[in-house]
Amino acid sequence: MNRQEHLRITAARLSGWPHHDEHLIVDWSSAIPVRREDLPEDPRIRLHRVEGERRWNLCRAYNFAARLAAGEGLLKLDADCWPAATADPHNLLRKGPLWMGTGSGGSGGQFLMERRLFAQVGGFNEWLVGWGFDDKDLRLRLELATALPVADLPEGWVEVMAHADAARVGMGEGRVTAIAAAQALAALRASRLHNRLVAAESHWGPTRTQTVYRQIPSAERIPHWTAESGSVPVLPESLERSLARERRRRYWNTFLAIPDPALDLLPEKLLPGDQEGRWPVRWWHRLYWHTVRRLLMTPVWILAPWRGALGGRRRPRRRTS
Amino acid sequence: MTSRPADPDRPGISIITVCMNRRPHLLASLPRVSAWPHHEEHIVVDWSSHTPLRRDELPDDPRIRLLRVEGETLWHPSLAYNFAASQVRTDWIFRLDADCWVQDLEPLELLQNQPADGWVARASQGGSLGAVLVRRDRFNAVGGFNELMRSYGFEDKDLIYRLEAQPEARIGDLAAEHIRFIPHNAQVRANLPGSEAKARALKRATSLSNRFLAASCPWPGHYRRARYRELAPGLWRLEAGSLPEPPQEIAAEARRLRRTIFWGRFLLLPEIHVIRAPQKLLPSDSEGQFPIHWAHTLYWHTVRRLVALPLLILTFLQRLVG
């Protein structure tokens, strides 16, 4: 979704890879549709577009792609990833049926597995939204349901382009201002918390019904699809309400540095919840971010040089991906 | 050995109750539980209370079996209830907290009118949440309570979700009017000396970190329940090294989460302040306890009160309007 720049580069690299039979690309309602002519002239590429989605939903998008896939083995690669030239999937699948990427870099979410195992756990958990925890949730359910060891994809097997969090949450790939990066981080943290809580409070599996898609007419030769209304899995209302509260706390706490107890008391009109993953940030929020929040950060900056001396644990620098 | 009830159709029920330093609640609820005629045994586990419970202070009901687990410093309901459940001799387990009792509940009627493998009190029922009447084989099939969780919060819901996720399991509801409880504050529930504010902050922190643990390491998975050694009749101790632990990375993340939530709630700090503050200033918990020093108490009584003042005014205005 809205990551054409990455896709153009990685699709070209993937086309130079000789080990796959088809490359399914799902354009998840990008604002500017992905065009076939923007992609390499590789007959293995199958481009499909899902219309009408207002937000990025990794789990639903990949479940849809997996349903269209014809191969016995599935290699999931995000738009910013490609396999290393020396990576041989057949060799790995001969050694074991389940391989997943590890680490905090972008390779963490990629996998290679036998298609039947993906189906055995019902694929990705379609109650999860946005980005974060989807891969861990899948890995845990695979471990439990198949009782097979999930092997780690060898280091360097998947290569990843460097980019900011803003791109991950579908905010595009342009120059990212500090405030936009803060918004993206807050949205990411809210989404990740939501997904963790969903995984804790509900159990996804093969008996759950995935979203149903209907093919719709299109003037282009790219097949167009849309989700059948009412088929997208929804959580019980009471759980959704409590999750919405948690997302709201996490977002505004991260973005504007407002503590949770204050957020619980402040009116929703002032600090609203998200609407399908979109956070309504108004001018006064931006003003607050540029003024009060910066002031609030003063003690943090003052204490920063003393963290080591006072026993603070230095976090290892994370690779940007 | 399974003790059979007189009526072969009647389910054999064992009530399990665990208690750590909640003697007043237990002494108030036990006579009421004893008045219920439908259970075969009532296992009461004293989870290392400072002052051990004595059998002679409990009702003179031969169905009560008092057991004590020695040497525990942390309130750990998952562990305590699993231990209690392991002592059950009948086919049905009925978890009732130390502040709860049953009223006008007829199990045979429940089984006939609403056949199920278990019935649970839902979140909407306030203090009675956690009451579960479930078939012992179903309870054991999901590994009982999740022993990776620390302190209290979410262990009851987690059990319900896992019971419901079992193929073909039918889990019904226990009506609110059947489970009565003594109202009390978070401090009592958390078994925590100190202030109510600290108890609330800890409850929130452990509840969220337990959710994280439930999502990150599904129970039972490859884990095994803790084991106990009987030191003397009715006196047990956890076997060293048998307590299941989440992977180091997950445990560290859960600890970070507890730290951020606890200090954020307790001192009214934004998350980013807690994350970036030195450990010495805002330490992580040790064995489920956050060390609160004079500086924290001073901050709570001064800066936090000042910061909270506009919020108090806002609350007052909201009440006035609404």
XYZ file of C-alpha atoms in Angstrom:
643
model
C 0.000 0.000 0.000
C 1.580 3.266 -1.185
C 5.081 1.783 -1.383
C 5.599 1.804 -5.136
C 9.128 3.184 -4.878
C 10.229 0.216 -2.787
C 8.294 -2.227 -4.927
C 9.868 -1.074 -8.184
C 13.335 -1.714 -6.819
C 12.627 -5.010 -5.040
C 10.472 -6.486 -7.834
C 13.377 -5.962 -10.245
C 15.749 -7.707 -7.847
C 13.284 -10.562 -7.347
C 12.911 -10.969 -11.091
C 16.607 -11.732 -11.263
C 16.070 -14.607 -8.816
C 15.613 -17.973 -10.539
C 13.942 -20.047 -7.794
C 10.245 -19.086 -7.909
C 7.386 -19.959 -10.259
C 5.182 -16.940 -9.631
C 5.416 -13.604 -7.852
C 2.059 -12.448 -6.530
C 1.872 -8.721 -5.896
C -1.243 -7.402 -4.167
C -1.835 -3.683 -4.470
C -3.765 -2.973 -1.277
C -5.768 0.067 -2.394
C -2.727 2.304 -2.965
C -3.776 5.906 -3.586
C -2.009 5.723 -6.954
C -2.604 2.197 -8.297
C 0.432 0.070 -9.074
C 0.661 -0.284 -12.871
C 1.847 -3.450 -14.562
C 4.153 -1.427 -16.777
C 5.981 -0.077 -13.702
C 7.044 -3.619 -12.837
C 9.628 -5.777 -14.619
C 8.603 -7.650 -17.742
C 8.696 -10.950 -15.920
C 5.855 -13.346 -16.835
C 6.000 -14.797 -13.336
C 4.618 -11.544 -11.883
C 0.858 -11.641 -11.158
C -0.473 -8.246 -10.090
C -3.856 -8.041 -8.318
C -5.498 -5.013 -6.786
C -7.866 -4.875 -3.809
C -10.094 -1.819 -3.945
C -11.870 0.034 -1.166
C -9.435 -0.528 1.734
C -8.863 2.608 3.782
C -5.981 1.313 5.856
C -3.042 -1.014 5.651
C -3.896 -4.469 6.944
C -0.937 -6.799 6.572
C -2.782 -9.890 7.783
C -5.731 -9.603 5.449
C -3.530 -8.586 2.525
C -1.191 -11.574 2.888
C -4.039 -14.022 3.511
C -5.599 -12.810 0.283
C -2.283 -13.211 -1.559
C -1.793 -16.712 -0.128
C -5.235 -17.718 -1.377
C -4.318 -16.632 -4.890
C -0.981 -18.415 -4.777
C -0.679 -21.679 -6.689
C 2.624 -23.004 -5.337
C 3.156 -25.644 -2.667
C 5.625 -23.434 -0.886
C 5.025 -19.832 0.192
C 7.732 -17.205 0.447
C 6.353 -14.054 2.034
C 8.351 -10.947 1.224
C 7.356 -7.390 2.122
C 7.610 -4.679 -0.515
C 11.007 -3.640 0.849
C 12.535 -7.141 0.778
C 14.096 -9.507 -1.700
C 15.929 -12.835 -1.350
C 19.699 -12.837 -1.506
C 21.138 -14.055 -4.812
C 22.534 -17.144 -3.088
C 19.280 -17.972 -1.260
C 17.847 -21.315 -2.385
C 14.319 -22.030 -1.033
C 14.206 -25.634 -2.275
C 17.319 -26.399 -0.352
C 15.793 -24.956 2.856
C 12.453 -26.728 2.382
C 14.298 -30.020 2.015
C 15.792 -29.411 5.451
C 12.524 -28.352 7.135
C 9.000 -27.140 6.294
C 8.971 -23.926 8.388
C 11.399 -21.006 8.156
C 10.856 -17.551 9.616
C 12.991 -14.436 9.770
C 14.143 -13.148 13.138
C 15.407 -9.905 14.615
C 14.116 -6.376 14.724
C 15.105 -5.577 11.146
C 12.601 -5.922 8.302
C 13.628 -9.543 7.652
C 11.878 -10.466 10.921
C 8.459 -10.628 9.325
C 9.365 -12.752 6.288
C 8.859 -16.498 6.011
C 9.259 -19.552 3.827
C 6.946 -22.465 4.544
C 4.887 -25.233 3.100
C 1.537 -23.838 2.116
C -0.412 -26.568 3.972
C 1.087 -25.399 7.294
C 0.018 -21.810 6.661
C -3.496 -23.110 5.987
C -3.385 -25.367 9.045
C -3.285 -22.342 11.378
C -5.783 -20.274 9.393
C -3.066 -18.021 7.992
C -2.489 -14.626 9.529
C -4.807 -13.460 12.295
C -7.320 -11.172 10.571
C -8.345 -9.546 13.863
C -4.966 -7.835 13.935
C -4.751 -4.416 12.352
C -2.094 -2.123 10.949
C 1.401 -3.325 11.655
C 3.170 -5.193 14.436
C 3.016 -8.568 16.208
C 1.460 -10.291 13.177
C 4.604 -12.359 12.545
C 5.090 -13.331 16.189
C 1.437 -14.333 16.452
C 1.760 -16.496 13.332
C 4.971 -18.087 14.575
C 3.463 -18.989 17.959
C 0.350 -20.494 16.410
C 2.475 -22.507 13.988
C 4.582 -23.841 16.847
C 1.494 -24.813 18.822
C -0.631 -26.237 16.017
C 1.986 -28.093 14.002
C 4.287 -29.143 16.849
C 7.085 -28.641 14.300
C 10.172 -26.583 15.014
C 10.170 -23.171 13.327
C 13.676 -22.655 12.008
C 15.228 -19.212 11.643
C 15.871 -18.027 8.108
C 19.653 -17.882 7.763
C 21.161 -14.463 8.340
C 21.339 -12.516 5.085
C 18.918 -14.861 3.315
C 16.459 -11.967 2.974
C 17.752 -8.505 2.189
C 15.901 -5.398 3.339
C 15.862 -1.769 2.200
C 16.388 0.868 4.878
C 13.391 3.168 5.507
C 11.518 4.986 8.276
C 8.523 3.861 10.370
C 6.341 6.302 8.432
C 6.574 4.094 5.354
C 5.684 1.024 7.372
C 2.358 2.506 8.445
C 1.473 3.529 4.916
C 2.344 7.234 5.199
C 4.330 7.198 1.980
C 8.017 7.456 1.262
C 8.671 11.182 1.000
C 10.741 13.339 3.343
C 9.530 12.781 6.893
C 9.410 15.699 9.322
C 10.082 15.204 13.043
C 6.423 15.598 13.914
C 5.349 13.162 11.178
C 7.883 10.652 12.474
C 6.484 11.121 15.995
C 2.965 10.523 14.688
C 4.102 7.427 12.817
C 5.840 6.058 15.903
C 2.743 6.700 18.024
C 0.503 4.996 15.454
C 2.895 2.068 15.266
C 2.967 1.642 19.033
C -0.828 1.885 19.267
C -1.218 -0.706 16.533
C 1.372 -3.030 18.067
C -0.284 -2.858 21.490
C -3.679 -3.483 19.929
C -2.362 -6.562 18.157
C -0.700 -7.952 21.263
C -3.887 -7.542 23.251
C -5.978 -9.113 20.499
C -3.631 -12.105 20.394
C -3.951 -12.433 24.178
C -7.714 -12.123 24.290
C -8.825 -14.088 21.254
C -7.633 -17.155 19.428
C -7.296 -17.203 15.668
C -7.258 -20.523 13.864
C -8.442 -22.509 10.855
C -12.052 -22.511 12.070
C -12.211 -18.702 11.897
C -13.616 -17.301 8.702
C -11.282 -15.118 6.663
C -12.523 -12.136 4.689
C -14.262 -13.032 1.454
C -13.329 -11.074 -1.704
C -15.347 -10.572 -4.844
C -13.816 -9.824 -8.233
C -15.085 -6.567 -9.681
C -15.046 -5.323 -13.260
C -12.052 -3.273 -14.256
C -10.984 -1.552 -17.449
C -7.404 -2.664 -16.878
C -6.082 -6.170 -17.344
C -5.145 -6.285 -13.654
C -7.772 -8.273 -11.707
C -9.596 -6.023 -9.214
C -11.146 -7.318 -6.011
C -13.144 -5.945 -3.135
C -13.978 -7.362 0.296
C -17.559 -8.601 0.609
C -19.323 -6.258 2.993
C -19.801 -7.888 6.382
C -17.202 -10.591 5.777
C -14.282 -8.831 7.505
C -13.845 -10.523 10.928
C -14.799 -8.245 13.807
C -14.091 -8.576 17.503
C -16.823 -8.627 20.160
C -18.041 -5.100 20.835
C -16.945 -5.003 24.496
C -13.416 -6.115 23.579
C -13.229 -3.631 20.716
C -14.264 -0.835 23.119
C -11.555 -1.705 25.601
C -8.978 -2.010 22.799
C -9.977 1.388 21.450
C -9.310 2.852 24.924
C -5.869 1.210 25.014
C -4.987 2.443 21.518
C -6.059 5.961 22.419
C -3.913 5.925 25.570
C -0.885 4.566 23.759
C -1.150 6.959 20.820
C -1.525 10.237 22.701
C 0.848 9.181 25.473
C 3.538 8.500 22.869
C 2.779 11.445 20.596
C 2.059 14.215 23.108
C 3.631 12.719 26.259
C 0.380 12.855 28.198
C 0.234 10.269 31.027
C -2.483 7.607 30.920
C -4.465 8.766 33.980
C -4.740 12.239 32.396
C -5.852 10.733 29.092
C -8.575 8.800 30.888
C -9.983 12.066 32.191
C -9.483 14.338 29.213
C -12.490 14.527 26.875
C -12.528 12.420 23.729
C -13.255 15.525 21.717
C -9.898 16.956 22.697
C -7.918 13.751 22.196
C -10.040 11.487 20.021
C -9.653 7.793 19.370
C -8.673 6.511 15.954
C -11.100 6.078 13.117
C -10.140 2.849 11.393
C -6.492 3.412 12.218
C -6.458 7.085 11.262
C -5.616 9.499 14.033
C -7.233 12.909 13.705
C -4.337 15.249 14.526
C -5.503 18.885 14.632
C -3.599 22.165 14.689
C -3.756 22.400 18.485
C -2.149 18.968 18.818
C 0.696 20.159 16.582
C 0.994 23.361 18.581
C 1.125 21.336 21.805
C 3.758 19.025 20.302
C 5.968 21.959 19.267
C 5.599 23.799 22.584
C 4.459 21.951 25.725
C 5.788 18.555 24.713
C 9.180 20.025 23.947
C 9.134 21.661 27.388
C 8.092 18.378 28.978
C 11.085 16.711 27.403
C 13.506 19.077 29.147
C 14.009 16.851 32.229
C 14.611 13.893 29.899
C 17.305 15.762 28.001
C 18.881 16.959 31.247
C 18.954 13.427 32.618
C 20.108 11.852 29.368
C 23.866 12.364 29.912
C 23.522 10.884 33.414
C 21.751 7.689 32.363
C 24.939 5.666 32.317
C 26.187 7.114 35.571
C 22.834 6.436 37.254
C 22.650 2.871 36.091
C 20.446 3.425 33.060
C 20.626 0.681 30.493
C 21.751 1.815 27.101
C 19.563 0.367 24.428
C 21.454 -1.031 21.481
C 21.002 1.094 18.378
C 18.368 -0.486 16.201
C 18.814 -0.811 12.541
C 16.392 1.377 10.628
C 14.332 -0.715 8.311
C -9.137 -41.340 43.908
C -12.538 -39.939 42.892
C -15.129 -39.553 45.618
C -18.586 -40.269 44.262
C -21.563 -38.167 45.281
C -24.667 -39.940 46.580
C -26.720 -39.078 43.481
C -24.919 -40.546 40.450
C -26.308 -37.774 38.188
C -25.074 -35.066 40.508
C -21.702 -33.630 39.496
C -18.954 -34.135 42.073
C -17.663 -30.630 42.773
C -14.494 -29.481 44.526
C -14.327 -25.813 45.433
C -10.819 -24.365 45.376
C -9.926 -21.150 47.204
C -6.499 -19.624 47.677
C -5.584 -16.979 50.184
C -2.559 -14.843 50.946
C -3.000 -12.514 53.891
C -6.765 -12.168 53.388
C -7.904 -13.839 56.591
C -10.799 -11.422 57.329
C -12.345 -12.033 53.893
C -11.871 -15.770 54.105
C -13.319 -16.011 57.587
C -16.353 -14.023 56.430
C -16.930 -16.020 53.225
C -16.169 -19.577 54.407
C -19.284 -20.085 56.573
C -21.370 -18.995 53.577
C -19.540 -21.418 51.277
C -20.025 -24.165 53.853
C -23.747 -23.477 53.813
C -23.840 -24.511 50.140
C -24.774 -28.192 50.072
C -23.630 -29.115 46.578
C -19.879 -29.645 46.843
C -17.895 -32.667 47.989
C -14.777 -30.877 49.181
C -13.428 -27.373 49.641
C -9.688 -27.033 49.208
C -8.354 -23.916 50.896
C -4.735 -23.084 50.066
C -2.874 -20.741 52.371
C -0.306 -19.198 49.999
C 2.433 -18.318 52.502
C 0.322 -15.883 54.536
C 2.447 -14.066 57.132
C 0.253 -15.516 59.851
C -0.602 -19.068 58.815
C -4.283 -19.975 58.658
C -5.307 -22.472 61.330
C -7.838 -25.222 60.769
C -9.569 -24.437 64.091
C -10.467 -20.914 62.955
C -12.262 -22.233 59.860
C -15.822 -23.609 59.966
C -16.311 -27.069 61.389
C -17.084 -28.517 57.958
C -15.415 -31.870 57.187
C -15.380 -30.972 53.489
C -12.757 -28.255 54.103
C -9.142 -29.332 53.440
C -6.641 -26.700 54.503
C -3.249 -26.861 52.757
C -0.346 -24.469 53.078
C 2.386 -23.598 50.590
C 5.448 -22.247 52.373
C 8.174 -19.926 51.198
C 6.348 -17.770 48.632
C 6.872 -14.023 48.797
C 4.802 -13.024 45.780
C 1.044 -13.238 45.326
C 0.742 -15.521 42.349
C -2.875 -16.628 41.817
C -2.104 -18.734 38.717
C 0.370 -20.860 40.619
C -1.748 -21.039 43.750
C -4.921 -22.091 41.914
C -3.093 -24.671 39.836
C -1.680 -26.121 43.027
C -5.175 -26.206 44.547
C -6.590 -27.812 41.380
C -3.909 -30.499 41.490
C -5.311 -31.593 44.866
C -8.887 -31.991 43.605
C -10.462 -35.467 43.856
C -13.746 -34.912 42.041
C -14.646 -34.375 38.372
C -15.533 -30.680 38.609
C -13.424 -27.756 39.813
C -15.091 -24.626 41.174
C -12.707 -21.678 41.638
C -14.008 -19.236 44.213
C -11.853 -16.361 45.488
C -11.423 -15.762 49.208
C -14.023 -12.992 49.135
C -16.702 -15.000 47.245
C -19.476 -17.445 48.021
C -22.275 -19.141 46.097
C -25.923 -18.321 46.468
C -28.949 -20.220 45.135
C -26.944 -22.128 42.562
C -28.152 -25.648 41.853
C -25.460 -27.435 39.763
C -27.759 -30.229 38.565
C -30.256 -27.675 37.299
C -27.432 -25.748 35.628
C -26.217 -28.908 33.927
C -29.713 -29.797 32.725
C -30.825 -26.325 31.630
C -27.558 -25.045 30.225
C -25.413 -28.127 29.429
C -21.764 -27.148 29.130
C -18.215 -28.139 30.020
C -17.910 -25.138 32.261
C -19.531 -21.888 33.368
C -17.717 -18.657 34.111
C -18.410 -15.282 35.685
C -17.757 -12.591 33.056
C -16.025 -9.211 33.320
C -19.326 -7.374 33.668
C -19.800 -9.052 37.041
C -17.209 -6.934 38.849
C -15.621 -8.641 41.846
C -17.046 -12.066 41.039
C -14.973 -12.254 37.859
C -12.724 -15.258 38.203
C -15.366 -17.657 39.515
C -15.193 -20.703 37.258
C -16.991 -24.024 37.491
C -15.348 -26.338 34.980
C -14.840 -30.004 34.267
C -11.493 -31.111 35.624
C -10.448 -32.786 32.355
C -11.149 -29.561 30.411
C -9.186 -27.547 32.963
C -6.228 -29.914 32.708
C -6.428 -30.040 28.917
C -5.573 -26.325 28.726
C -2.852 -26.625 31.373
C -4.917 -24.805 34.016
C -3.941 -21.229 34.765
C -1.000 -19.670 32.958
C 1.977 -19.971 35.290
C 4.144 -17.646 33.198
C 2.042 -14.746 34.424
C 3.306 -12.809 37.381
C 1.238 -11.355 40.192
C -2.450 -10.926 39.424
C -4.497 -9.573 36.548
C -5.762 -11.292 33.387
C -5.028 -14.845 34.600
C -8.769 -15.459 35.023
C -9.749 -14.108 31.601
C -6.857 -15.956 29.986
C -8.153 -19.257 31.362
C -11.655 -18.512 30.034
C -10.334 -17.653 26.559
C -8.274 -20.834 26.403
C -11.182 -22.969 27.601
C -13.417 -21.400 24.969
C -10.812 -21.953 22.261
C -10.803 -25.727 22.814
C -12.468 -27.570 19.950
C -16.082 -28.391 20.751
C -15.852 -26.923 24.256
C -19.055 -25.347 25.510
C -18.572 -22.652 28.117
C -21.637 -21.012 29.634
C -22.147 -18.086 31.972
C -22.549 -18.047 35.726
C -25.278 -15.554 36.537
C -24.153 -12.608 38.652
C -26.792 -13.306 41.329
C -25.262 -16.719 42.051
C -21.761 -15.474 42.912
C -21.650 -12.997 45.772
C -18.557 -11.184 46.947
C -17.285 -8.777 49.576
C -16.514 -5.425 47.924
C -12.953 -4.262 48.510
C -10.230 -2.088 47.033
C -7.293 -2.862 44.741
C -4.815 -2.813 47.620
C -6.454 -5.828 49.245
C -6.751 -7.634 45.923
C -3.082 -7.104 45.106
C -1.965 -8.277 48.552
C 0.112 -5.156 48.740
C 1.173 -3.166 51.736
C 1.231 0.584 51.118
C -1.057 2.919 49.306
C -4.094 2.309 47.128
C -2.378 4.387 44.392
C 0.529 1.955 44.356
C -1.836 -1.024 44.240
C -3.782 0.447 41.328
C -0.603 1.210 39.403
C 0.717 -2.292 40.036
C -2.576 -3.884 39.028
C -2.538 -2.031 35.739
C 1.122 -2.887 35.144
C 0.817 -6.611 35.869
C -2.473 -6.926 34.044
C -0.954 -5.497 30.858
C 2.295 -7.423 31.163
C 0.293 -10.638 31.729
C -1.616 -9.925 28.509
C 1.706 -9.482 26.758
C 2.940 -12.792 28.178
C -0.267 -14.561 27.132
C 0.184 -13.279 23.581
C 3.922 -13.973 23.438
C 4.139 -17.435 25.018
C 0.868 -19.345 24.755
C 0.213 -21.578 27.730
C 0.874 -24.450 28.136
C 2.738 -24.884 24.832
C 5.938 -26.692 25.716
C 5.924 -25.464 29.326
C 5.314 -27.638 32.356
C 3.522 -26.640 35.524
C 5.489 -25.964 38.696
C 6.078 -28.901 41.016
C 5.708 -29.037 44.809
C 7.171 -31.179 47.545
C 5.171 -32.166 50.619
C 7.207 -31.268 53.697
C 4.649 -32.560 56.196
C 0.965 -33.521 55.883
C -0.765 -30.442 54.427
C 2.460 -28.424 54.170
C 4.047 -27.958 50.758
C 6.885 -26.056 49.135
C 7.609 -25.168 45.506
C 10.448 -27.273 44.110
C 13.376 -25.013 43.326
C 13.831 -24.479 39.595
C 10.423 -25.917 38.647
C 8.679 -22.562 38.143
C 8.204 -22.099 34.379
C 9.880 -18.998 32.993
C 9.237 -17.214 29.692
C 12.215 -16.815 27.329
C 14.661 -14.212 28.581
C 13.858 -11.712 25.841
C 10.100 -11.910 26.529
C 10.630 -11.683 30.288
C 12.773 -8.563 29.795
C 10.123 -6.977 27.567
C 7.404 -7.780 30.134
C 9.551 -6.200 32.860
C 10.047 -3.071 30.741
C 6.297 -2.891 30.170
C 5.555 -3.217 33.903
C 8.107 -0.522 34.706
C 6.700 1.923 32.168
C 3.097 1.395 33.204
C 3.747 1.322 36.936
C 5.766 4.533 37.217
C 3.658 6.269 34.587
C 0.499 5.570 36.569
C 1.959 5.992 40.036
C 3.817 9.256 39.450
C 1.667 10.522 36.563
C 4.589 10.502 34.127
C 4.475 10.177 30.345
C 5.816 6.865 29.069
C 8.754 8.504 27.342
C 9.943 9.944 30.685
C 9.912 6.522 32.311
C 11.582 4.847 29.338
C 14.380 7.385 29.267
C 14.771 7.805 33.042
C 17.748 6.051 34.666
C 16.993 2.725 36.337
C 18.241 4.104 39.638
C 15.561 6.773 39.609
C 12.686 4.583 38.452
C 13.734 0.969 39.009
C 12.194 -2.135 37.485
C 10.282 -4.468 39.764
C 12.003 -7.191 41.655
C 9.851 -10.251 42.387
C 6.772 -8.217 41.487
C 7.537 -5.410 43.926
C 8.560 -1.888 42.950
C 10.908 -0.278 45.461
C 9.374 3.043 46.479
C 11.839 5.394 48.125
C 11.372 8.639 50.006
C 12.070 10.605 46.795
C 9.145 8.900 45.032
C 6.873 9.529 48.006
C 7.968 13.177 48.103
C 7.329 13.524 44.350
C 3.929 11.874 44.731
C 2.881 14.286 47.485
C 4.208 17.398 45.750
C 4.722 17.414 41.969
C 2.203 14.690 41.226
C -0.461 16.428 43.295
C 0.270 19.673 41.450
C 0.083 17.956 38.057
C -3.082 16.163 39.109
C -4.768 19.357 40.274
C -6.124 20.435 36.867
C -7.305 16.867 36.354
C -9.138 16.904 39.664
C -10.790 20.155 38.662
C -11.724 18.610 35.328
C -13.200 15.555 37.043
C -15.198 17.811 39.338
C -16.511 19.814 36.382
C -17.374 16.631 34.465
C -19.371 15.363 37.448
C -21.074 18.751 37.774
C -22.118 18.750 34.122
C -22.810 15.065 33.677
